[in-house]
Amino acid sequence: MTDCKGVECLAHYKNTKTSFLKEGYSFDYEAENHSLAFLLSGSVRIKVDHDNTVVIDRPTMFLLPKDKHYDWLTLALTRLLCFPLISEKLSLSLLTLTKNQIDDKIVGDSLPSFLINEQCCTLITYFAESISFSLLNETYYELKLAELMYLIKLQFSEEERIRFFSPIIDDVFLFSDFIMTNYKHVNNIKELAELSYYSQSGFDKKFKRIFKTPPSLWLKEKKKIGISGDLYYSNKSLKEISLECGFCSPTHFSKYCKSVFGATPGELRKKREENG
């Protein structure tokens, strides 16, 4: 979605967009990435590939597979949230699905959709407001996405989740899912490549093509985000965090935090308590 006349409000964070659209507003959307969208209020008519037309007029989660064309028309003042399901934003493990289940996938609708319950709608609305008011940071954003996937897992059956997500499960997605499932359990990229049964050069090439960054830099950043999230938002002990993140001793963990965050793990936890 792009900013243009007719948009009441449009905000975004890391390509996640939230918007209010006036009644009668129309636009075309060519999906370059798989996207997950939510109608929070209002009503919209969507035509997929100039053929199948769907009207959505209740709080709904719907999937927008890439390489398709979508014609939108709002039938009332409408609020939307949409984010791309690129490599790091969805994991089969979060949805408790397996590759074998996906291999036997059920053919779904042209625009897979689910009505969402009040709890899920409240979370997504708060997520949208966090984007609108620039309240997000990297850690909080990823935690909200994980929370959202957890609610999807709770609300919908295994068969419903397979039907919904099957259109986007391909070789690229499965490689991405492998990375997201295993990166926390290795100490370096070499171990991750060995787990994948790729040669190091083949792994590096595929990883960079999908994630758009060298694997070593990606793993370093993921480690930083994960540790930050655990220190600020979890009740795990410092020892638990240190062991889960592969540090051989509390001293090494403390040195890492001091170098990356400018404070020891204990100091970071104390700061969290002081800030409430």
PDB file of C-alpha atoms in Angstrom:
ATOM      1  CA  MET A   1       0.000   0.000   0.000  1.00  0.00           C
ATOM      2  CA  THR A   2       1.293   3.439  -0.812  1.00  0.00           C
ATOM      3  CA  ASP A   3       0.520   6.863   0.607  1.00  0.00           C
ATOM      4  CA  CYS A   4      -1.848   8.799  -1.656  1.00  0.00           C
ATOM      5  CA  LYS A   5      -5.034  10.860  -1.632  1.00  0.00           C
ATOM      6  CA  GLY A   6      -7.855   9.208   0.271  1.00  0.00           C
ATOM      7  CA  VAL A   7      -5.771   7.784   3.095  1.00  0.00           C
ATOM      8  CA  GLU A   8      -6.881   9.149   6.458  1.00  0.00           C
ATOM      9  CA  CYS A   9      -3.806   7.858   8.253  1.00  0.00           C
ATOM     10  CA  LEU A  10      -0.907   5.664   7.146  1.00  0.00           C
ATOM     11  CA  ALA A  11       2.000   4.586   9.341  1.00  0.00           C
ATOM     12  CA  HIS A  12       4.582   1.848   9.032  1.00  0.00           C
ATOM     13  CA  TYR A  13       7.384   0.085  10.849  1.00  0.00           C
ATOM     14  CA  LYS A  14       9.708  -2.324   9.038  1.00  0.00           C
ATOM     15  CA  ASN A  15       7.232  -2.577   6.138  1.00  0.00           C
ATOM     16  CA  THR A  16       4.366  -3.350   8.519  1.00  0.00           C
ATOM     17  CA  LYS A  17       1.656  -0.846   7.620  1.00  0.00           C
ATOM     18  CA  THR A  18      -1.421   0.326   9.453  1.00  0.00           C
ATOM     19  CA  SER A  19      -3.956   2.602   7.810  1.00  0.00           C
ATOM     20  CA  PHE A  20      -7.392   4.219   7.948  1.00  0.00           C
ATOM     21  CA  LEU A  21      -8.986   4.350   4.493  1.00  0.00           C
ATOM     22  CA  LYS A  22     -11.994   6.439   3.519  1.00  0.00           C
ATOM     23  CA  GLU A  23     -15.128   4.848   2.129  1.00  0.00           C
ATOM     24  CA  GLY A  24     -14.912   4.462  -1.639  1.00  0.00           C
ATOM     25  CA  TYR A  25     -11.113   4.437  -1.669  1.00  0.00           C
ATOM     26  CA  SER A  26      -9.667   2.091  -4.305  1.00  0.00           C
ATOM     27  CA  PHE A  27      -6.142   0.962  -5.044  1.00  0.00           C
ATOM     28  CA  ASP A  28      -4.171  -1.839  -6.719  1.00  0.00           C
ATOM     29  CA  TYR A  29      -1.695  -3.971  -4.812  1.00  0.00           C
ATOM     30  CA  GLU A  30       0.864  -6.222  -6.487  1.00  0.00           C
ATOM     31  CA  ALA A  31       2.251  -8.513  -3.791  1.00  0.00           C
ATOM     32  CA  GLU A  32       6.048  -8.797  -3.933  1.00  0.00           C
ATOM     33  CA  ASN A  33       6.139 -10.720  -0.653  1.00  0.00           C
ATOM     34  CA  HIS A  34       3.674 -13.012   1.059  1.00  0.00           C
ATOM     35  CA  SER A  35       1.702 -10.790   3.433  1.00  0.00           C
ATOM     36  CA  LEU A  36      -0.645 -11.231   6.351  1.00  0.00           C
ATOM     37  CA  ALA A  37      -3.418  -8.643   6.620  1.00  0.00           C
ATOM     38  CA  PHE A  38      -6.070  -7.822   9.185  1.00  0.00           C
ATOM     39  CA  LEU A  39      -9.314  -5.947   8.741  1.00  0.00           C
ATOM     40  CA  LEU A  40      -9.883  -4.389  12.160  1.00  0.00           C
ATOM     41  CA  SER A  41     -12.976  -2.371  11.278  1.00  0.00           C
ATOM     42  CA  GLY A  42     -14.984  -1.341   8.250  1.00  0.00           C
ATOM     43  CA  SER A  43     -15.559  -3.241   5.020  1.00  0.00           C
ATOM     44  CA  VAL A  44     -13.499  -3.930   1.912  1.00  0.00           C
ATOM     45  CA  ARG A  45     -13.985  -5.669  -1.438  1.00  0.00           C
ATOM     46  CA  ILE A  46     -10.919  -7.431  -2.876  1.00  0.00           C
ATOM     47  CA  LYS A  47     -10.625  -8.840  -6.377  1.00  0.00           C
ATOM     48  CA  VAL A  48      -7.800 -11.372  -6.774  1.00  0.00           C
ATOM     49  CA  ASP A  49      -6.041 -11.512 -10.171  1.00  0.00           C
ATOM     50  CA  HIS A  50      -8.941  -9.603 -11.783  1.00  0.00           C
ATOM     51  CA  ASP A  51     -11.160 -12.642 -11.215  1.00  0.00           C
ATOM     52  CA  ASN A  52     -12.328 -13.883  -7.810  1.00  0.00           C
ATOM     53  CA  THR A  53     -13.994 -11.226  -5.655  1.00  0.00           C
ATOM     54  CA  VAL A  54     -14.234 -11.394  -1.861  1.00  0.00           C
ATOM     55  CA  VAL A  55     -16.035  -8.989   0.485  1.00  0.00           C
ATOM     56  CA  ILE A  56     -14.717  -8.752   4.047  1.00  0.00           C
ATOM     57  CA  ASP A  57     -16.877  -6.845   6.527  1.00  0.00           C
ATOM     58  CA  ARG A  58     -15.974  -8.262   9.953  1.00  0.00           C
ATOM     59  CA  PRO A  59     -12.678  -8.413  11.892  1.00  0.00           C
ATOM     60  CA  THR A  60     -10.743 -10.851   9.733  1.00  0.00           C
ATOM     61  CA  MET A  61      -7.232 -12.180   9.170  1.00  0.00           C
ATOM     62  CA  PHE A  62      -6.438 -12.908   5.538  1.00  0.00           C
ATOM     63  CA  LEU A  63      -3.433 -14.056   3.556  1.00  0.00           C
ATOM     64  CA  LEU A  64      -2.061 -12.277   0.489  1.00  0.00           C
ATOM     65  CA  PRO A  65       0.263 -14.687  -1.367  1.00  0.00           C
ATOM     66  CA  LYS A  66       2.933 -13.020  -3.488  1.00  0.00           C
ATOM     67  CA  ASP A  67       2.886 -12.766  -7.290  1.00  0.00           C
ATOM     68  CA  LYS A  68      -0.823 -12.022  -7.300  1.00  0.00           C
ATOM     69  CA  HIS A  69      -2.694  -8.853  -8.165  1.00  0.00           C
ATOM     70  CA  TYR A  70      -5.228  -7.398  -5.727  1.00  0.00           C
ATOM     71  CA  ASP A  71      -7.820  -4.704  -6.516  1.00  0.00           C
ATOM     72  CA  TRP A  72      -9.149  -3.089  -3.342  1.00  0.00           C
ATOM     73  CA  LEU A  73     -12.265  -0.989  -2.763  1.00  0.00           C
ATOM     74  CA  THR A  74     -13.323   0.164   0.703  1.00  0.00           C
ATOM     75  CA  LEU A  75     -17.068   0.003   1.322  1.00  0.00           C
ATOM     76  CA  ALA A  76     -16.878   1.960   4.599  1.00  0.00           C
ATOM     77  CA  LEU A  77     -14.259   3.760   6.678  1.00  0.00           C
ATOM     78  CA  THR A  78     -11.766   0.917   7.072  1.00  0.00           C
ATOM     79  CA  ARG A  79      -8.827   0.161   9.313  1.00  0.00           C
ATOM     80  CA  LEU A  80      -6.180  -2.278   8.112  1.00  0.00           C
ATOM     81  CA  LEU A  81      -2.948  -3.764   9.362  1.00  0.00           C
ATOM     82  CA  CYS A  82      -0.666  -5.540   6.891  1.00  0.00           C
ATOM     83  CA  PHE A  83       2.830  -6.953   7.226  1.00  0.00           C
ATOM     84  CA  PRO A  84       5.049  -9.008   4.908  1.00  0.00           C
ATOM     85  CA  LEU A  85       5.704 -12.616   5.886  1.00  0.00           C
ATOM     86  CA  ILE A  86       9.338 -12.494   4.890  1.00  0.00           C
ATOM     87  CA  SER A  87      11.843 -14.995   6.206  1.00  0.00           C
ATOM     88  CA  GLU A  88      12.024 -14.064   9.858  1.00  0.00           C
ATOM     89  CA  LYS A  89       8.373 -13.211  10.484  1.00  0.00           C
ATOM     90  CA  LEU A  90       6.752 -16.612  10.494  1.00  0.00           C
ATOM     91  CA  SER A  91       7.874 -20.025  11.654  1.00  0.00           C
ATOM     92  CA  LEU A  92       6.084 -23.337  11.292  1.00  0.00           C
ATOM     93  CA  SER A  93       7.248 -24.096  14.822  1.00  0.00           C
ATOM     94  CA  LEU A  94       5.260 -21.113  16.103  1.00  0.00           C
ATOM     95  CA  LEU A  95       2.189 -22.598  14.468  1.00  0.00           C
ATOM     96  CA  THR A  96       3.037 -26.203  15.458  1.00  0.00           C
ATOM     97  CA  LEU A  97       2.966 -27.387  11.854  1.00  0.00           C
ATOM     98  CA  THR A  98       5.465 -29.770  10.269  1.00  0.00           C
ATOM     99  CA  LYS A  99       6.874 -30.143   6.766  1.00  0.00           C
ATOM    100  CA  ASN A 100       5.103 -33.491   6.316  1.00  0.00           C
ATOM    101  CA  GLN A 101       1.772 -31.897   7.136  1.00  0.00           C
ATOM    102  CA  ILE A 102       2.429 -29.159   4.614  1.00  0.00           C
ATOM    103  CA  ASP A 103       3.471 -31.711   1.964  1.00  0.00           C
ATOM    104  CA  ASP A 104      -0.038 -33.165   2.254  1.00  0.00           C
ATOM    105  CA  LYS A 105      -1.554 -29.716   2.289  1.00  0.00           C
ATOM    106  CA  ILE A 106      -5.153 -28.970   1.539  1.00  0.00           C
ATOM    107  CA  VAL A 107      -5.904 -26.655  -1.362  1.00  0.00           C
ATOM    108  CA  GLY A 108      -7.366 -23.490   0.130  1.00  0.00           C
ATOM    109  CA  ASP A 109      -9.401 -20.529  -1.084  1.00  0.00           C
ATOM    110  CA  SER A 110      -8.231 -17.827  -3.493  1.00  0.00           C
ATOM    111  CA  LEU A 111      -8.004 -15.455  -0.526  1.00  0.00           C
ATOM    112  CA  PRO A 112      -7.521 -17.556   2.633  1.00  0.00           C
ATOM    113  CA  SER A 113      -9.207 -15.853   5.601  1.00  0.00           C
ATOM    114  CA  PHE A 114     -10.314 -16.387   9.194  1.00  0.00           C
ATOM    115  CA  LEU A 115     -12.659 -14.382  11.357  1.00  0.00           C
ATOM    116  CA  ILE A 116     -10.683 -13.299  14.414  1.00  0.00           C
ATOM    117  CA  ASN A 117     -11.964 -13.333  17.974  1.00  0.00           C
ATOM    118  CA  GLU A 118     -12.095 -10.363  20.344  1.00  0.00           C
ATOM    119  CA  GLN A 119      -8.829 -11.235  22.089  1.00  0.00           C
ATOM    120  CA  CYS A 120      -6.918 -11.435  18.825  1.00  0.00           C
ATOM    121  CA  CYS A 121      -8.554  -8.251  17.517  1.00  0.00           C
ATOM    122  CA  THR A 122      -7.566  -6.370  20.690  1.00  0.00           C
ATOM    123  CA  LEU A 123      -3.939  -7.464  20.348  1.00  0.00           C
ATOM    124  CA  ILE A 124      -3.770  -6.497  16.681  1.00  0.00           C
ATOM    125  CA  THR A 125      -5.437  -3.130  17.321  1.00  0.00           C
ATOM    126  CA  TYR A 126      -2.867  -2.374  20.012  1.00  0.00           C
ATOM    127  CA  PHE A 127      -0.132  -3.496  17.609  1.00  0.00           C
ATOM    128  CA  ALA A 128      -1.486  -1.093  14.969  1.00  0.00           C
ATOM    129  CA  GLU A 129      -1.631   1.758  17.484  1.00  0.00           C
ATOM    130  CA  SER A 130       1.965   1.062  18.531  1.00  0.00           C
ATOM    131  CA  ILE A 131       3.001   1.545  14.905  1.00  0.00           C
ATOM    132  CA  SER A 132       0.879   4.701  14.513  1.00  0.00           C
ATOM    133  CA  PHE A 133       2.435   6.314  17.595  1.00  0.00           C
ATOM    134  CA  SER A 134       6.002   5.092  16.903  1.00  0.00           C
ATOM    135  CA  LEU A 135       6.138   3.025  20.103  1.00  0.00           C
ATOM    136  CA  LEU A 136       7.890  -0.005  18.600  1.00  0.00           C
ATOM    137  CA  ASN A 137      11.476  -1.132  18.730  1.00  0.00           C
ATOM    138  CA  GLU A 138      13.016  -4.285  17.241  1.00  0.00           C
ATOM    139  CA  THR A 139      12.590  -6.454  20.327  1.00  0.00           C
ATOM    140  CA  TYR A 140       9.021  -5.377  21.087  1.00  0.00           C
ATOM    141  CA  TYR A 141       8.034  -5.816  17.443  1.00  0.00           C
ATOM    142  CA  GLU A 142       9.262  -9.410  17.326  1.00  0.00           C
ATOM    143  CA  LEU A 143       7.621 -10.222  20.644  1.00  0.00           C
ATOM    144  CA  LYS A 144       4.275  -8.907  19.370  1.00  0.00           C
ATOM    145  CA  LEU A 145       4.588 -11.033  16.240  1.00  0.00           C
ATOM    146  CA  ALA A 146       5.381 -14.117  18.318  1.00  0.00           C
ATOM    147  CA  GLU A 147       2.393 -13.364  20.552  1.00  0.00           C
ATOM    148  CA  LEU A 148       0.186 -13.008  17.496  1.00  0.00           C
ATOM    149  CA  MET A 149       1.289 -16.385  16.112  1.00  0.00           C
ATOM    150  CA  TYR A 150       0.651 -17.958  19.502  1.00  0.00           C
ATOM    151  CA  LEU A 151      -2.928 -16.632  19.500  1.00  0.00           C
ATOM    152  CA  ILE A 152      -3.440 -17.943  15.957  1.00  0.00           C
ATOM    153  CA  LYS A 153      -2.252 -21.364  17.136  1.00  0.00           C
ATOM    154  CA  LEU A 154      -4.713 -21.268  20.035  1.00  0.00           C
ATOM    155  CA  GLN A 155      -7.691 -20.001  18.069  1.00  0.00           C
ATOM    156  CA  PHE A 156      -7.513 -22.218  14.977  1.00  0.00           C
ATOM    157  CA  SER A 157      -7.236 -25.964  14.536  1.00  0.00           C
ATOM    158  CA  GLU A 158      -4.272 -27.679  12.894  1.00  0.00           C
ATOM    159  CA  GLU A 159      -6.298 -28.355   9.730  1.00  0.00           C
ATOM    160  CA  GLU A 160      -7.391 -24.702   9.571  1.00  0.00           C
ATOM    161  CA  ARG A 161      -3.809 -23.477   9.949  1.00  0.00           C
ATOM    162  CA  ILE A 162      -2.585 -25.839   7.209  1.00  0.00           C
ATOM    163  CA  ARG A 163      -5.367 -24.688   4.876  1.00  0.00           C
ATOM    164  CA  PHE A 164      -4.648 -21.050   5.608  1.00  0.00           C
ATOM    165  CA  PHE A 165      -0.850 -21.020   5.311  1.00  0.00           C
ATOM    166  CA  SER A 166      -0.340 -23.735   2.661  1.00  0.00           C
ATOM    167  CA  PRO A 167      -0.297 -21.283  -0.307  1.00  0.00           C
ATOM    168  CA  ILE A 168       2.934 -19.692   0.940  1.00  0.00           C
ATOM    169  CA  ILE A 169       4.859 -22.817   1.985  1.00  0.00           C
ATOM    170  CA  ASP A 170       7.586 -23.381  -0.607  1.00  0.00           C
ATOM    171  CA  ASP A 171      11.292 -24.268  -0.658  1.00  0.00           C
ATOM    172  CA  VAL A 172      12.302 -20.743   0.317  1.00  0.00           C
ATOM    173  CA  PHE A 173       9.875 -20.729   3.215  1.00  0.00           C
ATOM    174  CA  LEU A 174      11.033 -24.142   4.446  1.00  0.00           C
ATOM    175  CA  PHE A 175      14.678 -23.028   4.392  1.00  0.00           C
ATOM    176  CA  SER A 176      13.703 -19.891   6.307  1.00  0.00           C
ATOM    177  CA  ASP A 177      11.750 -21.976   8.792  1.00  0.00           C
ATOM    178  CA  PHE A 178      14.741 -24.257   9.303  1.00  0.00           C
ATOM    179  CA  ILE A 179      16.870 -21.215  10.135  1.00  0.00           C
ATOM    180  CA  MET A 180      14.319 -19.761  12.549  1.00  0.00           C
ATOM    181  CA  THR A 181      13.851 -23.104  14.299  1.00  0.00           C
ATOM    182  CA  ASN A 182      17.548 -23.890  14.742  1.00  0.00           C
ATOM    183  CA  TYR A 183      19.594 -20.705  14.974  1.00  0.00           C
ATOM    184  CA  LYS A 184      19.207 -20.458  18.769  1.00  0.00           C
ATOM    185  CA  HIS A 185      20.699 -23.919  19.248  1.00  0.00           C
ATOM    186  CA  VAL A 186      24.028 -23.339  17.499  1.00  0.00           C
ATOM    187  CA  ASN A 187      27.117 -21.352  18.381  1.00  0.00           C
ATOM    188  CA  ASN A 188      28.012 -20.198  14.889  1.00  0.00           C
ATOM    189  CA  ILE A 189      27.041 -20.274  11.226  1.00  0.00           C
ATOM    190  CA  LYS A 190      29.277 -23.281  10.508  1.00  0.00           C
ATOM    191  CA  GLU A 191      27.189 -25.434  12.872  1.00  0.00           C
ATOM    192  CA  LEU A 192      23.969 -24.157  11.293  1.00  0.00           C
ATOM    193  CA  ALA A 193      25.228 -24.978   7.788  1.00  0.00           C
ATOM    194  CA  GLU A 194      26.193 -28.491   8.909  1.00  0.00           C
ATOM    195  CA  LEU A 195      22.701 -29.055  10.339  1.00  0.00           C
ATOM    196  CA  SER A 196      21.190 -28.015   7.005  1.00  0.00           C
ATOM    197  CA  TYR A 197      23.312 -30.525   5.000  1.00  0.00           C
ATOM    198  CA  TYR A 198      24.422 -27.726   2.671  1.00  0.00           C
ATOM    199  CA  SER A 199      28.053 -27.022   1.905  1.00  0.00           C
ATOM    200  CA  GLN A 200      29.249 -23.844   3.616  1.00  0.00           C
ATOM    201  CA  SER A 201      29.405 -21.945   0.330  1.00  0.00           C
ATOM    202  CA  GLY A 202      25.979 -23.223  -0.775  1.00  0.00           C
ATOM    203  CA  PHE A 203      24.466 -22.343   2.592  1.00  0.00           C
ATOM    204  CA  ASP A 204      25.956 -18.825   2.566  1.00  0.00           C
ATOM    205  CA  LYS A 205      24.715 -18.187  -0.962  1.00  0.00           C
ATOM    206  CA  LYS A 206      21.154 -19.362  -0.282  1.00  0.00           C
ATOM    207  CA  PHE A 207      20.999 -17.582   3.060  1.00  0.00           C
ATOM    208  CA  LYS A 208      22.086 -14.255   1.580  1.00  0.00           C
ATOM    209  CA  ARG A 209      19.621 -14.598  -1.307  1.00  0.00           C
ATOM    210  CA  ILE A 210      16.699 -15.180   1.066  1.00  0.00           C
ATOM    211  CA  PHE A 211      17.594 -13.018   4.066  1.00  0.00           C
ATOM    212  CA  LYS A 212      19.366 -10.254   2.094  1.00  0.00           C
ATOM    213  CA  THR A 213      22.281 -10.155   4.529  1.00  0.00           C
ATOM    214  CA  PRO A 214      25.392 -12.272   5.290  1.00  0.00           C
ATOM    215  CA  PRO A 215      24.515 -15.092   7.718  1.00  0.00           C
ATOM    216  CA  SER A 216      27.163 -14.136  10.292  1.00  0.00           C
ATOM    217  CA  LEU A 217      25.794 -10.597  10.601  1.00  0.00           C
ATOM    218  CA  TRP A 218      22.218 -11.885  10.776  1.00  0.00           C
ATOM    219  CA  LEU A 219      23.049 -14.383  13.529  1.00  0.00           C
ATOM    220  CA  LYS A 220      24.905 -11.721  15.508  1.00  0.00           C
ATOM    221  CA  GLU A 221      21.921  -9.356  15.349  1.00  0.00           C
ATOM    222  CA  LYS A 222      19.422 -12.110  16.211  1.00  0.00           C
ATOM    223  CA  LYS A 223      21.473 -13.075  19.229  1.00  0.00           C
ATOM    224  CA  LYS A 224      21.528  -9.470  20.385  1.00  0.00           C
ATOM    225  CA  ILE A 225      17.752  -9.060  19.963  1.00  0.00           C
ATOM    226  CA  GLY A 226      16.990 -12.356  21.706  1.00  0.00           C
ATOM    227  CA  ILE A 227      19.162 -11.577  24.720  1.00  0.00           C
ATOM    228  CA  SER A 228      17.716  -8.077  24.992  1.00  0.00           C
ATOM    229  CA  GLY A 229      14.179  -9.454  24.897  1.00  0.00           C
ATOM    230  CA  ASP A 230      14.928 -12.088  27.548  1.00  0.00           C
ATOM    231  CA  LEU A 231      16.556  -9.554  29.870  1.00  0.00           C
ATOM    232  CA  TYR A 232      13.819  -6.950  29.587  1.00  0.00           C
ATOM    233  CA  TYR A 233      10.630  -8.934  29.028  1.00  0.00           C
ATOM    234  CA  SER A 234      11.077 -12.441  30.486  1.00  0.00           C
ATOM    235  CA  ASN A 235      11.334 -13.794  34.010  1.00  0.00           C
ATOM    236  CA  LYS A 236      14.151 -16.175  33.118  1.00  0.00           C
ATOM    237  CA  SER A 237      17.116 -16.143  35.461  1.00  0.00           C
ATOM    238  CA  LEU A 238      20.394 -14.719  34.184  1.00  0.00           C
ATOM    239  CA  LYS A 239      21.856 -18.237  34.345  1.00  0.00           C
ATOM    240  CA  GLU A 240      19.027 -19.601  32.186  1.00  0.00           C
ATOM    241  CA  ILE A 241      19.513 -16.892  29.569  1.00  0.00           C
ATOM    242  CA  SER A 242      23.265 -17.429  29.546  1.00  0.00           C
ATOM    243  CA  LEU A 243      22.943 -21.195  29.007  1.00  0.00           C
ATOM    244  CA  GLU A 244      20.163 -20.926  26.399  1.00  0.00           C
ATOM    245  CA  CYS A 245      22.241 -18.455  24.382  1.00  0.00           C
ATOM    246  CA  GLY A 246      25.304 -20.707  24.371  1.00  0.00           C
ATOM    247  CA  PHE A 247      27.654 -18.849  26.725  1.00  0.00           C
ATOM    248  CA  CYS A 248      30.137 -21.150  28.406  1.00  0.00           C
ATOM    249  CA  SER A 249      30.126 -19.199  31.674  1.00  0.00           C
ATOM    250  CA  PRO A 250      28.402 -16.256  33.411  1.00  0.00           C
ATOM    251  CA  THR A 251      31.634 -14.310  32.995  1.00  0.00           C
ATOM    252  CA  HIS A 252      31.498 -14.615  29.196  1.00  0.00           C
ATOM    253  CA  PHE A 253      27.822 -13.627  29.234  1.00  0.00           C
ATOM    254  CA  SER A 254      28.566 -10.586  31.370  1.00  0.00           C
ATOM    255  CA  LYS A 255      31.417  -9.505  29.085  1.00  0.00           C
ATOM    256  CA  TYR A 256      29.162  -9.872  26.042  1.00  0.00           C
ATOM    257  CA  CYS A 257      26.415  -7.706  27.555  1.00  0.00           C
ATOM    258  CA  LYS A 258      28.919  -5.101  28.688  1.00  0.00           C
ATOM    259  CA  SER A 259      30.355  -4.924  25.170  1.00  0.00           C
ATOM    260  CA  VAL A 260      27.036  -4.895  23.284  1.00  0.00           C
ATOM    261  CA  PHE A 261      24.652  -3.109  25.664  1.00  0.00           C
ATOM    262  CA  GLY A 262      27.073  -1.093  27.768  1.00  0.00           C
ATOM    263  CA  ALA A 263      26.014  -2.793  31.019  1.00  0.00           C
ATOM    264  CA  THR A 264      26.194  -6.173  32.724  1.00  0.00           C
ATOM    265  CA  PRO A 265      23.133  -8.491  32.736  1.00  0.00           C
ATOM    266  CA  GLY A 266      22.508  -7.655  36.388  1.00  0.00           C
ATOM    267  CA  GLU A 267      22.637  -3.920  35.684  1.00  0.00           C
ATOM    268  CA  LEU A 268      20.228  -4.302  32.764  1.00  0.00           C
ATOM    269  CA  ARG A 269      17.757  -6.247  34.929  1.00  0.00           C
ATOM    270  CA  LYS A 270      18.026  -3.633  37.668  1.00  0.00           C
ATOM    271  CA  LYS A 271      17.305  -0.895  35.140  1.00  0.00           C
ATOM    272  CA  ARG A 272      14.191  -2.814  34.007  1.00  0.00           C
ATOM    273  CA  GLU A 273      12.934  -3.027  37.593  1.00  0.00           C
ATOM    274  CA  GLU A 274      13.570   0.675  38.151  1.00  0.00           C
ATOM    275  CA  ASN A 275      11.565   1.511  35.023  1.00  0.00           C
ATOM    276  CA  GLY A 276       8.707  -0.729  36.143  1.00  0.00           C
TER     277      GLY A 276
END
